[in-house]
PDB file of N, CA and C in Angstrom:
ATOM      1  N   MET B   1      21.976  -5.159 -10.208  1.00  0.00           N
ATOM      2  CA  MET B   1      21.146  -5.945  -8.780  1.00  0.00           C
ATOM      3  C   MET B   1      22.327  -5.853  -8.521  1.00  0.00           C
ATOM      4  N   ILE B   2      21.695  -5.059  -7.116  1.00  0.00           N
ATOM      5  CA  ILE B   2      22.362  -5.002  -5.992  1.00  0.00           C
ATOM      6  C   ILE B   2      21.772  -5.102  -4.839  1.00  0.00           C
ATOM      7  N   ASN B   3      21.819  -5.966  -3.834  1.00  0.00           N
ATOM      8  CA  ASN B   3      21.514  -6.941  -2.683  1.00  0.00           C
ATOM      9  C   ASN B   3      19.468  -7.068  -3.110  1.00  0.00           C
ATOM     10  N   GLY B   4      19.809  -7.586  -4.109  1.00  0.00           N
ATOM     11  CA  GLY B   4      18.311  -8.091  -4.800  1.00  0.00           C
ATOM     12  C   GLY B   4      17.443  -7.300  -5.303  1.00  0.00           C
ATOM     13  N   LEU B   5      17.683  -5.770  -5.472  1.00  0.00           N
ATOM     14  CA  LEU B   5      16.733  -4.730  -6.343  1.00  0.00           C
ATOM     15  C   LEU B   5      17.367  -4.366  -7.632  1.00  0.00           C
ATOM     16  N   ASP B   6      16.196  -4.537  -8.871  1.00  0.00           N
ATOM     17  CA  ASP B   6      17.070  -4.167 -10.081  1.00  0.00           C
ATOM     18  C   ASP B   6      17.126  -2.674 -10.161  1.00  0.00           C
ATOM     19  N   ILE B   7      18.485  -2.244 -10.074  1.00  0.00           N
ATOM     20  CA  ILE B   7      18.869  -0.973 -10.095  1.00  0.00           C
ATOM     21  C   ILE B   7      17.975  -0.129 -11.257  1.00  0.00           C
ATOM     22  N   GLU B   8      18.244  -1.089 -12.041  1.00  0.00           N
ATOM     23  CA  GLU B   8      17.113  -0.421 -13.859  1.00  0.00           C
ATOM     24  C   GLU B   8      16.112  -0.359 -13.514  1.00  0.00           C
ATOM     25  N   ARG B   9      15.328  -1.250 -13.150  1.00  0.00           N
ATOM     26  CA  ARG B   9      13.815  -0.575 -12.960  1.00  0.00           C
ATOM     27  C   ARG B   9      13.634  -0.079 -11.475  1.00  0.00           C
ATOM     28  N   PHE B  10      14.534   0.135 -10.804  1.00  0.00           N
ATOM     29  CA  PHE B  10      13.565   1.346  -9.777  1.00  0.00           C
ATOM     30  C   PHE B  10      14.462   2.783 -10.448  1.00  0.00           C
ATOM     31  N   ARG B  11      15.507   2.587 -11.359  1.00  0.00           N
ATOM     32  CA  ARG B  11      15.449   3.949 -11.911  1.00  0.00           C
ATOM     33  C   ARG B  11      14.012   4.444 -13.121  1.00  0.00           C
ATOM     34  N   THR B  12      13.922   3.575 -13.399  1.00  0.00           N
ATOM     35  CA  THR B  12      13.076   3.481 -14.242  1.00  0.00           C
ATOM     36  C   THR B  12      11.569   3.512 -12.995  1.00  0.00           C
ATOM     37  N   THR B  13      10.958   3.503 -12.213  1.00  0.00           N
ATOM     38  CA  THR B  13      10.065   3.228 -12.193  1.00  0.00           C
ATOM     39  C   THR B  13      10.139   4.715 -10.593  1.00  0.00           C
ATOM     40  N   MET B  14      11.526   5.246 -10.505  1.00  0.00           N
ATOM     41  CA  MET B  14      11.879   6.982 -10.356  1.00  0.00           C
ATOM     42  C   MET B  14      11.377   7.702 -11.539  1.00  0.00           C
ATOM     43  N   ALA B  15      12.087   8.155 -12.025  1.00  0.00           N
ATOM     44  CA  ALA B  15      11.633   8.674 -13.264  1.00  0.00           C
ATOM     45  C   ALA B  15      10.197   8.512 -13.264  1.00  0.00           C
ATOM     46  N   ALA B  16       9.166   7.319 -13.513  1.00  0.00           N
ATOM     47  CA  ALA B  16       7.595   7.854 -14.734  1.00  0.00           C
ATOM     48  C   ALA B  16       7.335   8.722 -12.945  1.00  0.00           C
ATOM     49  N   VAL B  17       7.588   7.992 -11.832  1.00  0.00           N
ATOM     50  CA  VAL B  17       6.913   8.569 -10.679  1.00  0.00           C
ATOM     51  C   VAL B  17       7.108  11.008 -10.649  1.00  0.00           C
ATOM     52  N   GLU B  18       8.180  10.839 -10.831  1.00  0.00           N
ATOM     53  CA  GLU B  18       9.068  12.418 -10.566  1.00  0.00           C
ATOM     54  C   GLU B  18       8.184  12.986 -11.754  1.00  0.00           C
ATOM     55  N   ASN B  19       7.511  12.371 -12.909  1.00  0.00           N
ATOM     56  CA  ASN B  19       7.241  12.928 -13.972  1.00  0.00           C
ATOM     57  C   ASN B  19       5.232  13.311 -14.128  1.00  0.00           C
ATOM     58  N   ASP B  20       5.185  11.912 -13.248  1.00  0.00           N
ATOM     59  CA  ASP B  20       3.415  11.978 -13.140  1.00  0.00           C
ATOM     60  C   ASP B  20       3.236  11.435 -11.301  1.00  0.00           C
ATOM     61  N   HIS B  21       3.150  12.324 -10.622  1.00  0.00           N
ATOM     62  CA  HIS B  21       3.343  11.668  -9.517  1.00  0.00           C
ATOM     63  C   HIS B  21       2.302  11.018  -8.857  1.00  0.00           C
ATOM     64  N   THR B  22       0.958  11.302  -9.387  1.00  0.00           N
ATOM     65  CA  THR B  22       0.363  10.041  -9.736  1.00  0.00           C
ATOM     66  C   THR B  22       0.680   8.960  -9.516  1.00  0.00           C
ATOM     67  N   LYS B  23       1.884   8.319 -10.282  1.00  0.00           N
ATOM     68  CA  LYS B  23       1.812   7.000  -9.967  1.00  0.00           C
ATOM     69  C   LYS B  23       2.900   6.448  -8.922  1.00  0.00           C
ATOM     70  N   GLY B  24       3.400   7.506  -8.169  1.00  0.00           N
ATOM     71  CA  GLY B  24       3.769   6.903  -6.763  1.00  0.00           C
ATOM     72  C   GLY B  24       2.850   7.004  -6.053  1.00  0.00           C
ATOM     73  N   LYS B  25       1.605   6.984  -6.015  1.00  0.00           N
ATOM     74  CA  LYS B  25       0.889   6.510  -5.005  1.00  0.00           C
ATOM     75  C   LYS B  25      -0.165   5.289  -4.285  1.00  0.00           C
ATOM     76  N   ALA B  26      -0.090   5.152  -3.440  1.00  0.00           N
ATOM     77  CA  ALA B  26      -0.374   3.886  -3.086  1.00  0.00           C
ATOM     78  C   ALA B  26      -1.558   3.604  -1.935  1.00  0.00           C
ATOM     79  N   ALA B  27      -2.068   2.564  -2.010  1.00  0.00           N
ATOM     80  CA  ALA B  27      -3.142   2.586  -1.052  1.00  0.00           C
ATOM     81  C   ALA B  27      -2.700   1.800   0.298  1.00  0.00           C
ATOM     82  N   LEU B  28      -3.202   1.808   1.253  1.00  0.00           N
ATOM     83  CA  LEU B  28      -2.409   0.407   2.551  1.00  0.00           C
ATOM     84  C   LEU B  28      -3.416   0.848   3.829  1.00  0.00           C
ATOM     85  N   ARG B  29      -3.908  -0.404   4.208  1.00  0.00           N
ATOM     86  CA  ARG B  29      -5.081  -0.499   5.364  1.00  0.00           C
ATOM     87  C   ARG B  29      -4.357  -2.045   6.496  1.00  0.00           C
ATOM     88  N   ALA B  30      -3.765  -1.308   7.848  1.00  0.00           N
ATOM     89  CA  ALA B  30      -3.080  -1.513   9.103  1.00  0.00           C
ATOM     90  C   ALA B  30      -4.071  -1.500   9.656  1.00  0.00           C
ATOM     91  N   ASP B  31      -4.409  -3.401  10.194  1.00  0.00           N
ATOM     92  CA  ASP B  31      -4.838  -3.439  11.246  1.00  0.00           C
ATOM     93  C   ASP B  31      -4.499  -3.498  12.038  1.00  0.00           C
ATOM     94  N   SER B  32      -4.641  -2.688  13.500  1.00  0.00           N
ATOM     95  CA  SER B  32      -3.885  -2.686  14.737  1.00  0.00           C
ATOM     96  C   SER B  32      -4.860  -3.270  16.081  1.00  0.00           C
ATOM     97  N   ARG B  33      -4.595  -4.229  16.913  1.00  0.00           N
ATOM     98  CA  ARG B  33      -4.718  -4.708  18.100  1.00  0.00           C
ATOM     99  C   ARG B  33      -4.057  -4.785  18.982  1.00  0.00           C
ATOM    100  N   TRP B  34      -4.546  -3.901  19.986  1.00  0.00           N
ATOM    101  CA  TRP B  34      -4.103  -3.753  21.956  1.00  0.00           C
ATOM    102  C   TRP B  34      -3.887  -5.189  22.660  1.00  0.00           C
ATOM    103  N   VAL B  35      -2.607  -5.793  22.587  1.00  0.00           N
ATOM    104  CA  VAL B  35      -2.665  -6.776  23.311  1.00  0.00           C
ATOM    105  C   VAL B  35      -2.902  -6.162  24.750  1.00  0.00           C
ATOM    106  N   SER B  36      -1.349  -6.074  25.321  1.00  0.00           N
ATOM    107  CA  SER B  36      -1.406  -4.990  26.263  1.00  0.00           C
ATOM    108  C   SER B  36      -0.387  -3.647  27.211  1.00  0.00           C
ATOM    109  N   GLY B  37      -0.981  -3.545  27.959  1.00  0.00           N
ATOM    110  CA  GLY B  37       0.416  -2.186  28.136  1.00  0.00           C
ATOM    111  C   GLY B  37       0.387  -1.545  27.230  1.00  0.00           C
ATOM    112  N   THR B  38       1.848  -1.324  26.623  1.00  0.00           N
ATOM    113  CA  THR B  38       1.790  -0.361  24.927  1.00  0.00           C
ATOM    114  C   THR B  38       2.184  -1.435  24.240  1.00  0.00           C
ATOM    115  N   LYS B  39       2.009  -2.950  24.381  1.00  0.00           N
ATOM    116  CA  LYS B  39       2.080  -3.714  23.225  1.00  0.00           C
ATOM    117  C   LYS B  39       0.738  -3.760  22.468  1.00  0.00           C
ATOM    118  N   ASN B  40       1.151  -3.675  20.972  1.00  0.00           N
ATOM    119  CA  ASN B  40       0.293  -3.939  19.753  1.00  0.00           C
ATOM    120  C   ASN B  40       0.447  -4.738  18.883  1.00  0.00           C
ATOM    121  N   GLU B  41      -0.703  -5.541  18.089  1.00  0.00           N
ATOM    122  CA  GLU B  41       0.160  -6.357  17.425  1.00  0.00           C
ATOM    123  C   GLU B  41      -0.455  -5.571  15.874  1.00  0.00           C
ATOM    124  N   ILE B  42       0.034  -5.578  14.474  1.00  0.00           N
ATOM    125  CA  ILE B  42      -0.263  -4.471  13.533  1.00  0.00           C
ATOM    126  C   ILE B  42      -0.316  -6.166  12.294  1.00  0.00           C
ATOM    127  N   SER B  43      -1.375  -6.244  11.800  1.00  0.00           N
ATOM    128  CA  SER B  43      -0.971  -6.505  10.673  1.00  0.00           C
ATOM    129  C   SER B  43      -1.112  -5.640   9.361  1.00  0.00           C
ATOM    130  N   VAL B  44      -1.106  -6.109   8.139  1.00  0.00           N
ATOM    131  CA  VAL B  44      -1.079  -5.268   6.846  1.00  0.00           C
ATOM    132  C   VAL B  44      -1.217  -6.227   5.838  1.00  0.00           C
ATOM    133  N   ARG B  45      -2.291  -6.116   4.744  1.00  0.00           N
ATOM    134  CA  ARG B  45      -2.860  -7.563   4.047  1.00  0.00           C
ATOM    135  C   ARG B  45      -1.626  -7.687   3.571  1.00  0.00           C
ATOM    136  N   ARG B  46      -1.193  -9.391   3.733  1.00  0.00           N
ATOM    137  CA  ARG B  46      -0.402  -9.968   1.514  1.00  0.00           C
ATOM    138  C   ARG B  46       0.956  -9.884   3.145  1.00  0.00           C
ATOM    139  N   PHE B  47       1.672  -9.250   4.493  1.00  0.00           N
ATOM    140  CA  PHE B  47       2.402  -9.788   5.524  1.00  0.00           C
ATOM    141  C   PHE B  47       1.994  -9.697   6.162  1.00  0.00           C
ATOM    142  N   PRO B  48       2.875 -11.427   7.461  1.00  0.00           N
ATOM    143  CA  PRO B  48       2.584 -10.946   8.181  1.00  0.00           C
ATOM    144  C   PRO B  48       3.069  -9.869   9.827  1.00  0.00           C
ATOM    145  N   ALA B  49       1.710 -10.616  11.265  1.00  0.00           N
ATOM    146  CA  ALA B  49       1.356 -10.135  12.065  1.00  0.00           C
ATOM    147  C   ALA B  49       2.781  -9.210  13.011  1.00  0.00           C
ATOM    148  N   PHE B  50       2.962  -8.029  12.947  1.00  0.00           N
ATOM    149  CA  PHE B  50       4.560  -8.250  13.782  1.00  0.00           C
ATOM    150  C   PHE B  50       3.269  -6.931  14.661  1.00  0.00           C
ATOM    151  N   THR B  51       4.222  -6.942  16.277  1.00  0.00           N
ATOM    152  CA  THR B  51       4.161  -7.051  17.793  1.00  0.00           C
ATOM    153  C   THR B  51       4.545  -5.863  17.954  1.00  0.00           C
ATOM    154  N   THR B  52       4.880  -4.657  18.396  1.00  0.00           N
ATOM    155  CA  THR B  52       5.300  -3.981  17.888  1.00  0.00           C
ATOM    156  C   THR B  52       5.215  -3.412  20.520  1.00  0.00           C
ATOM    157  N   ASP B  53       5.906  -2.468  20.954  1.00  0.00           N
ATOM    158  CA  ASP B  53       5.857  -2.417  21.970  1.00  0.00           C
ATOM    159  C   ASP B  53       7.068  -0.597  22.700  1.00  0.00           C
ATOM    160  N   GLU B  54       6.840  -0.209  23.338  1.00  0.00           N
ATOM    161  CA  GLU B  54       7.101   1.112  23.145  1.00  0.00           C
ATOM    162  C   GLU B  54       9.021   0.315  23.413  1.00  0.00           C
ATOM    163  N   PRO B  55       9.585   1.415  23.254  1.00  0.00           N
ATOM    164  CA  PRO B  55      10.935   1.720  22.406  1.00  0.00           C
ATOM    165  C   PRO B  55      11.683   1.884  23.764  1.00  0.00           C
ATOM    166  N   LYS B  56      12.871   0.843  24.129  1.00  0.00           N
ATOM    167  CA  LYS B  56      13.635   0.203  25.292  1.00  0.00           C
ATOM    168  C   LYS B  56      14.758   1.905  25.303  1.00  0.00           C
ATOM    169  N   THR B  57      14.858   2.664  24.474  1.00  0.00           N
ATOM    170  CA  THR B  57      15.266   4.671  24.662  1.00  0.00           C
ATOM    171  C   THR B  57      13.686   5.096  25.617  1.00  0.00           C
ATOM    172  N   TRP B  58      12.904   4.520  25.194  1.00  0.00           N
ATOM    173  CA  TRP B  58      11.899   5.687  25.743  1.00  0.00           C
ATOM    174  C   TRP B  58      11.850   5.582  27.594  1.00  0.00           C
ATOM    175  N   ALA B  59      12.047   4.422  28.144  1.00  0.00           N
ATOM    176  CA  ALA B  59      12.769   3.722  29.350  1.00  0.00           C
ATOM    177  C   ALA B  59      13.268   4.473  29.604  1.00  0.00           C
ATOM    178  N   VAL B  60      14.101   4.325  29.049  1.00  0.00           N
ATOM    179  CA  VAL B  60      15.595   5.163  30.118  1.00  0.00           C
ATOM    180  C   VAL B  60      15.658   6.759  29.645  1.00  0.00           C
ATOM    181  N   LYS B  61      14.776   7.638  29.055  1.00  0.00           N
ATOM    182  CA  LYS B  61      14.092   8.540  28.909  1.00  0.00           C
ATOM    183  C   LYS B  61      13.801   9.236  29.884  1.00  0.00           C
ATOM    184  N   THR B  62      12.344   8.284  30.239  1.00  0.00           N
ATOM    185  CA  THR B  62      11.566   8.878  31.163  1.00  0.00           C
ATOM    186  C   THR B  62      11.536   8.988  32.899  1.00  0.00           C
ATOM    187  N   PRO B  63      11.142  10.035  32.953  1.00  0.00           N
ATOM    188  CA  PRO B  63      11.585  10.046  34.152  1.00  0.00           C
ATOM    189  C   PRO B  63      10.490   8.643  35.693  1.00  0.00           C
ATOM    190  N   PRO B  64      11.474   8.583  36.384  1.00  0.00           N
ATOM    191  CA  PRO B  64      11.216   7.210  37.331  1.00  0.00           C
ATOM    192  C   PRO B  64       9.990   6.873  37.800  1.00  0.00           C
ATOM    193  N   GLN B  65       9.215   8.446  37.981  1.00  0.00           N
ATOM    194  CA  GLN B  65       7.974   8.770  38.506  1.00  0.00           C
ATOM    195  C   GLN B  65       6.834   8.141  37.469  1.00  0.00           C
ATOM    196  N   ILE B  66       6.683   8.539  36.074  1.00  0.00           N
ATOM    197  CA  ILE B  66       6.026   7.622  35.472  1.00  0.00           C
ATOM    198  C   ILE B  66       6.159   6.878  34.429  1.00  0.00           C
ATOM    199  N   ARG B  67       7.275   6.369  34.424  1.00  0.00           N
ATOM    200  CA  ARG B  67       8.003   4.733  34.278  1.00  0.00           C
ATOM    201  C   ARG B  67       6.581   4.010  34.550  1.00  0.00           C
ATOM    202  N   TRP B  68       6.364   2.938  33.475  1.00  0.00           N
ATOM    203  CA  TRP B  68       5.501   1.780  33.834  1.00  0.00           C
ATOM    204  C   TRP B  68       6.174   0.544  33.921  1.00  0.00           C
ATOM    205  N   ASN B  69       7.569   0.080  33.221  1.00  0.00           N
ATOM    206  CA  ASN B  69       7.634  -1.020  33.608  1.00  0.00           C
ATOM    207  C   ASN B  69       9.380  -0.579  34.201  1.00  0.00           C
ATOM    208  N   THR B  70       9.010  -0.171  36.096  1.00  0.00           N
ATOM    209  CA  THR B  70      10.616  -0.012  36.482  1.00  0.00           C
ATOM    210  C   THR B  70      10.870  -1.397  37.398  1.00  0.00           C
TER     211      THR B  70
END
C-alpha cells in the first residue's frame, strides 16, 4: 500500500487490461453549466461539482488588446 493505493491490486488490474483492453473501458458523463465569462461549473456523477476558469498563465501570455481581465 502506497499513499492509500493497493499496489498489488493495481498491478493485477493493469495486467488484466493489458491482456484484454475492453476491461479498461469506462463511460463517464459530465454536465457543464456556464457561470459567467470564462467560468464553468462541471459535475460528474457521484463527484462534487467544481468550477473552472481561464488559467492565470493564459492571461500572462495573452496580448493586452485581447485580454478580458486586465
